[in-house]
Amino acid sequence: MTATGTARTALGVFLTGTAASRVGDNADLLALNWYVLERTNSPVLLGLVNVLRLAPIVFCTAPAGWLADRYDRRRLLAGTRILLFAATLGVAIAVADDGPLWILLAAVLFRALAGCAEPVLRQTMLPLLRGTRPLATVVAMHSACLNLAMVVGPAIGSLLLACGPLTTVFWFNAGCSLISLCCLTIVPVGAHTAAASKPAGAAVSVWNFIRANPVVRAQLALAVGPMLFAFPYTSLMPLLATDLLHGDASTVGVLLTSGAAGALAASVSLSRWPMRRPGRLAAVTGVALGGALLGLLLSALLAPETAAVPATVATMVAVGIVGQTYRTANRAALQLALPEGIRGRILGIANTDRALIPAGTALLAPIAQTSSPRIMLLVMGVGCVLLTLAATRLSAGRHAERRRSQKEVSQRCSRP
């Protein structure tokens, strides 16, 4: 097999394992959120579960990037997935026993600690497996796999919830973890070896690189609005489904699947037609994402009762399209700006933006409890728009100031 064929096979096997893992995770998330809300009837406790699920990102993601720059990335990822398999079994047992809630919270936290490095390790593998494909295209293909899982996962989760006990979903996720581990072990040897066996430079050079690179700075700043105010909608969907549509677990699954279908359409399109200016696209779609959430609120308020479900589903498709276009453009702009020797560490820093999702959940869930989920949705849309505009303006101002400074230096140097 040629080197190009080997690279294509390696990428295909890797993405298959990634899709299997994420299908199980998305089915699991649907079941976990519904179980907590049904058992406690508390938006605050639902928010707490999702804080525990995502909070370890703050402490563990950046060190994971450092490890990815030093050691074999495939072995690190395999070890992470083994831990995730064991931790998922623990969550399943905690739900099956229906014991004290703190046991479930502890199991969720342990699983979060076990898997918080997985997204960074996955992303650092992509440049090593791309072969001759453009990196932005491979990033979009990876996003397409994740979004396919977001469509299939909640659908399977809803089906399993309708046909059997809730714990079946967690056993299903454990099986998906095993499939992903098997796929990872058969990635062709050599495809996972980092281009540089040692990281380039000390930690201080990473921060110097970020300060000196306007593209990286801009993409890090742009993440705040969408991650804090928009993407918590996946965790808060049970509240939105019950308030906007008076629905149940199947309604949650339909809305999540609709958003994922839009995201899948966006990522597939981006993988076929590469982005020319991903940084600018990320800024535009970050603002548009907040507008799409406001559209979700308007569709629920203005649509007739008989058309409420179709209108909300259609709006969720739009939310998925815009949100995934933002996320793919943001990650593509970052990947294209990074040298291989420090790629893991900077992606580790960038992936800490996922910690803003539980922070947003913790901020927004009390708003839903003290006022209403509709007020919460209004805050989500407005907050996303305002913060993204502020980040765009700040980044543009700093870039213009830097260009003026460089121009002045050039003029002084050119004087006789």
CSV table of C-alpha atoms in Angstrom, one decimal:
chain,number,residue,atom,x,y,z
A,1,MET,CA,0.0,0.0,0.0
A,2,THR,CA,1.3,3.5,-0.9
A,3,ALA,CA,2.0,6.1,1.8
A,4,THR,CA,-1.1,8.0,0.6
A,5,GLY,CA,-3.2,4.9,0.9
A,6,THR,CA,-1.8,4.1,4.3
A,7,ALA,CA,-2.6,7.6,5.5
A,8,ARG,CA,-6.2,7.4,4.2
A,9,THR,CA,-6.7,4.1,5.9
A,10,ALA,CA,-5.2,5.4,9.2
A,11,LEU,CA,-7.5,8.4,9.1
A,12,GLY,CA,-10.6,6.4,8.2
A,13,VAL,CA,-10.0,3.9,11.0
A,14,PHE,CA,-9.3,6.7,13.5
A,15,LEU,CA,-12.4,8.6,12.6
A,16,THR,CA,-14.5,5.4,12.8
A,17,GLY,CA,-13.4,4.8,16.3
A,18,THR,CA,-14.0,8.5,17.2
A,19,ALA,CA,-17.5,8.3,15.8
A,20,ALA,CA,-18.3,5.1,17.8
A,21,SER,CA,-17.0,6.7,21.0
A,22,ARG,CA,-19.0,9.9,20.5
A,23,VAL,CA,-22.2,8.0,19.6
A,24,GLY,CA,-22.1,6.3,23.0
A,25,ASP,CA,-21.2,9.5,24.8
A,26,ASN,CA,-24.2,11.4,23.3
A,27,ALA,CA,-26.6,8.7,24.1
A,28,ASP,CA,-25.2,8.6,27.6
A,29,LEU,CA,-25.6,12.3,28.1
A,30,LEU,CA,-29.2,12.3,27.1
A,31,ALA,CA,-30.0,9.5,29.6
A,32,LEU,CA,-27.9,11.1,32.4
A,33,ASN,CA,-29.5,14.5,32.1
A,34,TRP,CA,-33.0,13.0,31.9
A,35,TYR,CA,-32.4,10.7,34.9
A,36,VAL,CA,-31.2,13.5,37.1
A,37,LEU,CA,-34.0,15.9,36.2
A,38,GLU,CA,-36.7,13.1,36.6
A,39,ARG,CA,-35.3,12.0,39.9
A,40,THR,CA,-34.6,15.5,41.5
A,41,ASN,CA,-36.9,17.9,39.5
A,42,SER,CA,-34.2,20.5,40.1
A,43,PRO,CA,-32.6,22.6,37.4
A,44,VAL,CA,-29.8,23.5,39.9
A,45,LEU,CA,-28.9,19.8,40.4
A,46,LEU,CA,-29.0,19.2,36.7
A,47,GLY,CA,-26.5,22.1,36.3
A,48,LEU,CA,-24.3,20.6,39.1
A,49,VAL,CA,-24.1,17.3,37.3
A,50,ASN,CA,-22.9,19.0,34.1
A,51,VAL,CA,-20.5,21.2,36.1
A,52,LEU,CA,-18.9,18.0,37.5
A,53,ARG,CA,-19.0,16.5,34.0
A,54,LEU,CA,-17.0,19.3,32.4
A,55,ALA,CA,-15.2,21.2,35.2
A,56,PRO,CA,-12.0,19.0,35.2
A,57,ILE,CA,-11.2,20.5,31.8
A,58,VAL,CA,-9.9,23.5,33.6
A,59,PHE,CA,-7.2,21.6,35.4
A,60,CYS,CA,-6.4,18.7,33.1
A,61,THR,CA,-6.7,19.8,29.5
A,62,ALA,CA,-3.5,21.9,29.3
A,63,PRO,CA,-1.3,19.2,30.9
A,64,ALA,CA,-2.7,16.8,28.4
A,65,GLY,CA,-1.5,19.0,25.6
A,66,TRP,CA,2.0,19.0,27.2
A,67,LEU,CA,2.0,15.2,27.3
A,68,ALA,CA,0.9,15.1,23.6
A,69,ASP,CA,4.0,17.1,22.7
A,70,ARG,CA,6.3,14.7,24.5
A,71,TYR,CA,4.9,11.1,24.2
A,72,ASP,CA,3.2,8.7,21.8
A,73,ARG,CA,-0.2,10.2,21.2
A,74,ARG,CA,-1.9,7.0,20.3
A,75,ARG,CA,-0.8,5.2,23.5
A,76,LEU,CA,-2.0,8.2,25.6
A,77,LEU,CA,-5.4,8.1,23.8
A,78,ALA,CA,-5.7,4.4,24.3
A,79,GLY,CA,-5.0,4.7,28.0
A,80,THR,CA,-7.6,7.4,28.3
A,81,ARG,CA,-10.3,5.3,26.5
A,82,ILE,CA,-9.6,2.4,28.8
A,83,LEU,CA,-10.2,4.6,31.8
A,84,LEU,CA,-13.3,5.9,30.2
A,85,PHE,CA,-14.7,2.4,29.7
A,86,ALA,CA,-14.1,1.6,33.4
A,87,ALA,CA,-15.6,4.9,34.6
A,88,THR,CA,-18.7,4.4,32.4
A,89,LEU,CA,-19.3,1.0,34.1
A,90,GLY,CA,-19.2,2.9,37.4
A,91,VAL,CA,-21.8,5.4,36.3
A,92,ALA,CA,-24.1,2.5,35.1
A,93,ILE,CA,-23.8,0.8,38.4
A,94,ALA,CA,-24.6,4.0,40.3
A,95,VAL,CA,-27.7,4.5,38.2
A,96,ALA,CA,-28.8,0.9,38.5
A,97,ASP,CA,-28.5,0.9,42.3
A,98,ASP,CA,-30.5,4.1,42.5
A,99,GLY,CA,-28.7,4.9,45.7
A,100,PRO,CA,-27.7,8.3,47.2
A,101,LEU,CA,-27.2,11.0,44.6
A,102,TRP,CA,-23.7,11.8,45.8
A,103,ILE,CA,-22.5,8.3,44.6
A,104,LEU,CA,-23.7,9.2,41.1
A,105,LEU,CA,-22.1,12.6,41.3
A,106,ALA,CA,-18.8,11.0,42.4
A,107,ALA,CA,-19.0,8.5,39.5
A,108,VAL,CA,-19.7,11.4,37.0
A,109,LEU,CA,-16.7,13.3,38.4
A,110,PHE,CA,-14.4,10.3,38.1
A,111,ARG,CA,-15.4,9.7,34.5
A,112,ALA,CA,-14.8,13.4,33.7
A,113,LEU,CA,-11.3,13.2,35.2
A,114,ALA,CA,-10.6,10.1,33.3
A,115,GLY,CA,-11.7,11.5,29.9
A,116,CYS,CA,-10.8,15.2,30.0
A,117,ALA,CA,-7.6,14.7,28.0
A,118,GLU,CA,-9.4,12.8,25.2
A,119,PRO,CA,-10.5,15.8,23.0
A,120,VAL,CA,-7.0,17.3,23.0
A,121,LEU,CA,-5.3,14.0,22.2
A,122,ARG,CA,-7.8,13.4,19.3
A,123,GLN,CA,-7.1,16.8,17.9
A,124,THR,CA,-3.3,16.5,18.0
A,125,MET,CA,-3.6,13.2,16.1
A,126,LEU,CA,-5.3,14.8,13.1
A,127,PRO,CA,-2.2,16.5,11.5
A,128,LEU,CA,-0.3,13.2,11.8
A,129,LEU,CA,-3.0,11.3,10.0
A,130,ARG,CA,-4.0,13.7,7.3
A,131,GLY,CA,-1.7,12.5,4.5
A,132,THR,CA,-1.9,14.8,1.6
A,133,ARG,CA,-5.3,16.3,2.6
A,134,PRO,CA,-5.5,20.0,3.6
A,135,LEU,CA,-5.5,20.3,7.3
A,136,ALA,CA,-8.7,22.4,7.3
A,137,THR,CA,-10.5,19.6,5.4
A,138,VAL,CA,-9.4,17.0,7.9
A,139,VAL,CA,-10.6,19.2,10.8
A,140,ALA,CA,-14.0,19.5,9.0
A,141,MET,CA,-14.1,15.7,8.5
A,142,HIS,CA,-13.4,15.2,12.2
A,143,SER,CA,-16.2,17.6,13.0
A,144,ALA,CA,-18.5,15.7,10.6
A,145,CYS,CA,-17.8,12.5,12.6
A,146,LEU,CA,-18.6,14.2,15.9
A,147,ASN,CA,-21.8,15.6,14.5
A,148,LEU,CA,-22.9,12.3,12.9
A,149,ALA,CA,-22.6,10.9,16.5
A,150,MET,CA,-24.7,13.8,17.8
A,151,VAL,CA,-27.4,12.8,15.4
A,152,VAL,CA,-27.2,9.0,15.9
A,153,GLY,CA,-26.4,9.1,19.7
A,154,PRO,CA,-29.5,10.9,21.0
A,155,ALA,CA,-31.7,8.9,18.5
A,156,ILE,CA,-30.3,5.6,19.9
A,157,GLY,CA,-30.5,6.9,23.4
A,158,SER,CA,-34.2,7.8,22.9
A,159,LEU,CA,-34.9,4.4,21.4
A,160,LEU,CA,-33.2,2.6,24.2
A,161,LEU,CA,-35.1,4.7,26.8
A,162,ALA,CA,-38.4,3.9,25.1
A,163,CYS,CA,-37.7,0.2,24.8
A,164,GLY,CA,-35.9,-0.8,28.0
A,165,PRO,CA,-34.5,0.3,31.4
A,166,LEU,CA,-32.5,3.5,31.5
A,167,THR,CA,-29.3,1.6,32.5
A,168,THR,CA,-29.3,0.0,29.0
A,169,VAL,CA,-28.0,3.3,27.6
A,170,PHE,CA,-24.9,3.3,29.9
A,171,TRP,CA,-24.1,-0.3,28.9
A,172,PHE,CA,-24.4,0.7,25.3
A,173,ASN,CA,-21.9,3.5,25.9
A,174,ALA,CA,-19.4,1.1,27.5
A,175,GLY,CA,-19.7,-1.1,24.4
A,176,CYS,CA,-19.0,1.9,22.1
A,177,SER,CA,-15.9,2.7,24.2
A,178,LEU,CA,-14.6,-0.8,23.5
A,179,ILE,CA,-15.2,-0.4,19.7
A,180,SER,CA,-13.3,2.9,19.7
A,181,LEU,CA,-10.4,1.3,21.6
A,182,CYS,CA,-10.2,-1.5,19.0
A,183,CYS,CA,-10.2,0.9,16.1
A,184,LEU,CA,-7.4,2.9,17.8
A,185,THR,CA,-5.2,-0.2,18.2
A,186,ILE,CA,-5.3,-1.0,14.5
A,187,VAL,CA,-4.3,2.4,13.2
A,188,PRO,CA,-1.3,1.6,11.0
A,189,VAL,CA,2.0,1.7,12.9
A,190,GLY,CA,3.9,4.9,12.5
A,191,ALA,CA,0.9,7.0,11.6
A,192,HIS,CA,0.7,8.2,15.2
A,193,THR,CA,4.3,9.2,15.8
A,194,ALA,CA,4.7,12.9,16.4
A,195,ALA,CA,6.9,14.8,13.9
A,196,ALA,CA,8.9,16.1,16.8
A,197,SER,CA,9.7,13.8,19.7
A,198,LYS,CA,10.5,16.6,22.0
A,199,PRO,CA,8.6,19.9,22.4
A,200,ALA,CA,10.1,23.0,20.9
A,201,GLY,CA,11.0,25.4,23.6
A,202,ALA,CA,10.0,26.0,27.2
A,203,ALA,CA,6.5,26.9,28.5
A,204,VAL,CA,7.3,30.6,28.3
A,205,SER,CA,7.8,30.3,24.5
A,206,VAL,CA,4.2,29.1,24.2
A,207,TRP,CA,2.9,32.2,25.8
A,208,ASN,CA,5.2,34.4,23.8
A,209,PHE,CA,3.9,32.7,20.6
A,210,ILE,CA,0.3,33.3,21.7
A,211,ARG,CA,1.0,37.0,22.4
A,212,ALA,CA,2.8,37.4,19.1
A,213,ASN,CA,0.2,35.6,17.0
A,214,PRO,CA,-3.0,37.7,16.3
A,215,VAL,CA,-4.8,34.7,14.8
A,216,VAL,CA,-4.4,32.5,17.9
A,217,ARG,CA,-5.2,35.4,20.2
A,218,ALA,CA,-8.4,36.2,18.3
A,219,GLN,CA,-9.6,32.6,18.2
A,220,LEU,CA,-9.0,32.2,21.9
A,221,ALA,CA,-11.0,35.4,22.7
A,222,LEU,CA,-13.8,34.5,20.3
A,223,ALA,CA,-14.5,31.3,22.2
A,224,VAL,CA,-15.9,33.0,25.3
A,225,GLY,CA,-19.3,34.1,24.1
A,226,PRO,CA,-20.4,30.9,22.3
A,227,MET,CA,-19.0,28.5,24.9
A,228,LEU,CA,-20.3,30.4,27.9
A,229,PHE,CA,-23.8,31.4,26.6
A,230,ALA,CA,-24.7,29.3,23.6
A,231,PHE,CA,-23.3,25.7,23.9
A,232,PRO,CA,-24.7,25.0,27.3
A,233,TYR,CA,-28.0,24.5,25.5
A,234,THR,CA,-27.2,20.8,25.1
A,235,SER,CA,-27.1,20.3,28.9
A,236,LEU,CA,-30.1,22.6,29.4
A,237,MET,CA,-32.3,21.1,26.7
A,238,PRO,CA,-34.5,19.2,29.2
A,239,LEU,CA,-35.6,22.5,30.6
A,240,LEU,CA,-36.2,24.1,27.2
A,241,ALA,CA,-38.1,21.1,25.9
A,242,THR,CA,-40.5,21.0,28.9
A,243,ASP,CA,-41.0,24.8,28.9
A,244,LEU,CA,-41.2,25.5,25.2
A,245,LEU,CA,-43.0,22.4,24.1
A,246,HIS,CA,-44.2,20.7,27.3
A,247,GLY,CA,-42.3,17.6,26.1
A,248,ASP,CA,-40.6,14.6,27.6
A,249,ALA,CA,-37.4,12.7,27.1
A,250,SER,CA,-38.3,11.9,23.5
A,251,THR,CA,-38.8,15.6,22.8
A,252,VAL,CA,-35.3,16.3,24.2
A,253,GLY,CA,-33.9,13.6,21.9
A,254,VAL,CA,-35.7,15.1,18.8
A,255,LEU,CA,-34.4,18.6,19.5
A,256,LEU,CA,-30.9,17.5,20.1
A,257,THR,CA,-31.0,15.3,17.0
A,258,SER,CA,-32.3,18.3,15.0
A,259,GLY,CA,-29.4,20.5,16.1
A,260,ALA,CA,-27.0,17.7,15.4
A,261,ALA,CA,-28.4,17.2,11.9
A,262,GLY,CA,-27.8,20.9,11.2
A,263,ALA,CA,-24.3,20.6,12.6
A,264,LEU,CA,-23.6,17.5,10.5
A,265,ALA,CA,-24.8,19.3,7.3
A,266,ALA,CA,-22.4,22.2,8.1
A,267,SER,CA,-19.4,20.1,8.8
A,268,VAL,CA,-19.9,17.9,5.7
A,269,SER,CA,-20.2,21.0,3.6
A,270,LEU,CA,-17.0,22.5,5.1
A,271,SER,CA,-15.1,19.2,4.4
A,272,ARG,CA,-16.1,19.4,0.7
A,273,TRP,CA,-15.5,23.1,0.2
A,274,PRO,CA,-12.5,24.2,2.3
A,275,MET,CA,-12.7,27.4,4.2
A,276,ARG,CA,-10.6,30.3,2.8
A,277,ARG,CA,-10.7,32.6,5.8
A,278,PRO,CA,-11.7,30.5,8.8
A,279,GLY,CA,-10.8,33.2,11.3
A,280,ARG,CA,-13.3,35.7,9.9
A,281,LEU,CA,-15.9,33.0,9.4
A,282,ALA,CA,-15.6,32.1,13.1
A,283,ALA,CA,-16.3,35.7,14.1
A,284,VAL,CA,-19.3,36.1,11.9
A,285,THR,CA,-20.9,32.8,12.9
A,286,GLY,CA,-20.2,33.4,16.6
A,287,VAL,CA,-22.5,36.4,16.5
A,288,ALA,CA,-25.0,34.5,14.3
A,289,LEU,CA,-25.2,31.7,16.9
A,290,GLY,CA,-26.6,34.1,19.5
A,291,GLY,CA,-29.1,35.3,16.9
A,292,ALA,CA,-30.1,31.7,16.2
A,293,LEU,CA,-30.8,31.2,19.9
A,294,LEU,CA,-33.0,34.3,20.0
A,295,GLY,CA,-34.8,32.9,16.9
A,296,LEU,CA,-35.5,29.7,18.9
A,297,LEU,CA,-37.2,31.9,21.6
A,298,LEU,CA,-39.2,33.7,19.0
A,299,SER,CA,-40.3,30.5,17.3
A,300,ALA,CA,-41.7,29.2,20.6
A,301,LEU,CA,-43.4,32.5,21.4
A,302,LEU,CA,-44.9,33.3,18.0
A,303,ALA,CA,-45.6,30.0,16.4
A,304,PRO,CA,-49.2,28.6,16.7
A,305,GLU,CA,-49.5,25.7,19.0
A,306,THR,CA,-50.0,23.2,16.2
A,307,ALA,CA,-46.8,24.4,14.5
A,308,ALA,CA,-44.7,24.8,17.6
A,309,VAL,CA,-42.8,21.6,17.3
A,310,PRO,CA,-42.0,21.9,13.6
A,311,ALA,CA,-40.9,25.5,14.1
A,312,THR,CA,-38.7,24.7,17.1
A,313,VAL,CA,-37.2,21.7,15.2
A,314,ALA,CA,-36.4,23.9,12.2
A,315,THR,CA,-34.8,26.6,14.4
A,316,MET,CA,-32.7,23.9,16.1
A,317,VAL,CA,-31.4,22.8,12.7
A,318,ALA,CA,-30.3,26.4,12.1
A,319,VAL,CA,-28.7,26.6,15.6
A,320,GLY,CA,-26.8,23.4,14.7
A,321,ILE,CA,-25.6,24.7,11.3
A,322,VAL,CA,-24.4,28.1,12.7
A,323,GLY,CA,-22.9,26.6,15.8
A,324,GLN,CA,-20.9,24.0,14.0
A,325,THR,CA,-19.7,26.4,11.3
A,326,TYR,CA,-18.3,28.6,14.1
A,327,ARG,CA,-16.7,25.6,16.0
A,328,THR,CA,-15.1,24.1,12.9
A,329,ALA,CA,-13.8,27.5,11.6
A,330,ASN,CA,-12.4,28.3,15.1
A,331,ARG,CA,-10.5,25.1,15.3
A,332,ALA,CA,-9.3,25.2,11.7
A,333,ALA,CA,-8.0,28.7,12.2
A,334,LEU,CA,-6.1,27.6,15.3
A,335,GLN,CA,-4.7,24.4,13.7
A,336,LEU,CA,-3.4,26.3,10.6
A,337,ALA,CA,-1.6,28.8,12.8
A,338,LEU,CA,0.3,26.2,15.0
A,339,PRO,CA,3.8,24.7,14.5
A,340,GLU,CA,3.9,21.0,15.3
A,341,GLY,CA,6.4,21.2,18.2
A,342,ILE,CA,4.0,23.2,20.4
A,343,ARG,CA,0.7,22.1,18.8
A,344,GLY,CA,-0.4,20.0,21.8
A,345,ARG,CA,0.3,22.6,24.4
A,346,ILE,CA,-1.6,25.4,22.6
A,347,LEU,CA,-4.5,23.1,21.7
A,348,GLY,CA,-4.5,22.1,25.4
A,349,ILE,CA,-4.9,25.7,26.4
A,350,ALA,CA,-7.5,26.3,23.7
A,351,ASN,CA,-9.6,23.3,24.8
A,352,THR,CA,-10.0,24.7,28.2
A,353,ASP,CA,-12.7,26.8,26.6
A,354,ARG,CA,-14.9,23.8,27.1
A,355,ALA,CA,-14.8,24.5,30.8
A,356,LEU,CA,-16.9,27.6,30.0
A,357,ILE,CA,-19.8,25.2,29.2
A,358,PRO,CA,-20.3,24.0,32.8
A,359,ALA,CA,-19.7,27.6,33.9
A,360,GLY,CA,-22.4,28.8,31.6
A,361,THR,CA,-24.7,25.9,32.8
A,362,ALA,CA,-24.1,26.9,36.4
A,363,LEU,CA,-24.8,30.6,35.6
A,364,LEU,CA,-27.9,29.9,33.5
A,365,ALA,CA,-29.7,27.1,35.4
A,366,PRO,CA,-30.5,29.3,38.4
A,367,ILE,CA,-32.0,31.9,36.0
A,368,ALA,CA,-34.4,29.2,34.7
A,369,GLN,CA,-35.3,28.2,38.3
A,370,THR,CA,-35.9,31.8,39.6
A,371,SER,CA,-37.6,33.2,36.5
A,372,SER,CA,-38.2,30.9,33.6
A,373,PRO,CA,-36.4,28.9,30.9
A,374,ARG,CA,-37.5,31.5,28.4
A,375,ILE,CA,-35.8,34.3,30.2
A,376,MET,CA,-32.7,32.0,30.4
A,377,LEU,CA,-32.8,31.5,26.6
A,378,LEU,CA,-33.0,35.3,26.1
A,379,VAL,CA,-29.9,35.8,28.3
A,380,MET,CA,-28.1,33.1,26.3
A,381,GLY,CA,-28.8,34.7,22.9
A,382,VAL,CA,-28.0,38.3,24.0
A,383,GLY,CA,-24.9,37.3,26.0
A,384,CYS,CA,-23.5,35.3,23.1
A,385,VAL,CA,-24.0,38.2,20.7
A,386,LEU,CA,-22.5,40.9,23.0
A,387,LEU,CA,-19.5,39.0,24.1
A,388,THR,CA,-18.6,37.8,20.6
A,389,LEU,CA,-18.9,41.4,19.2
A,390,ALA,CA,-16.7,42.6,22.1
A,391,ALA,CA,-14.0,40.0,21.5
A,392,THR,CA,-14.0,40.7,17.7
A,393,ARG,CA,-13.7,44.5,18.3
A,394,LEU,CA,-10.9,44.0,20.9
A,395,SER,CA,-9.0,41.6,18.6
A,396,ALA,CA,-9.4,44.0,15.6
A,397,GLY,CA,-8.2,46.9,17.7
A,398,ARG,CA,-5.1,45.2,19.0
A,399,HIS,CA,-4.3,43.9,15.5
A,400,ALA,CA,-4.6,47.5,14.0
A,401,GLU,CA,-2.5,48.9,16.8
A,402,ARG,CA,0.2,46.3,16.1
A,403,ARG,CA,0.2,47.1,12.4
A,404,ARG,CA,0.5,50.8,13.2
A,405,SER,CA,3.5,50.1,15.5
A,406,GLN,CA,5.2,48.0,12.9
A,407,LYS,CA,4.6,50.6,10.2
A,408,GLU,CA,6.1,53.3,12.5
A,409,VAL,CA,9.2,51.2,13.1
A,410,SER,CA,9.5,50.5,9.4
A,411,GLN,CA,9.3,54.3,8.6
A,412,ARG,CA,11.9,55.1,11.3
A,413,CYS,CA,14.3,52.5,9.9
A,414,SER,CA,13.8,53.8,6.3
A,415,ARG,CA,14.8,57.4,7.2
A,416,PRO,CA,18.3,58.5,6.2
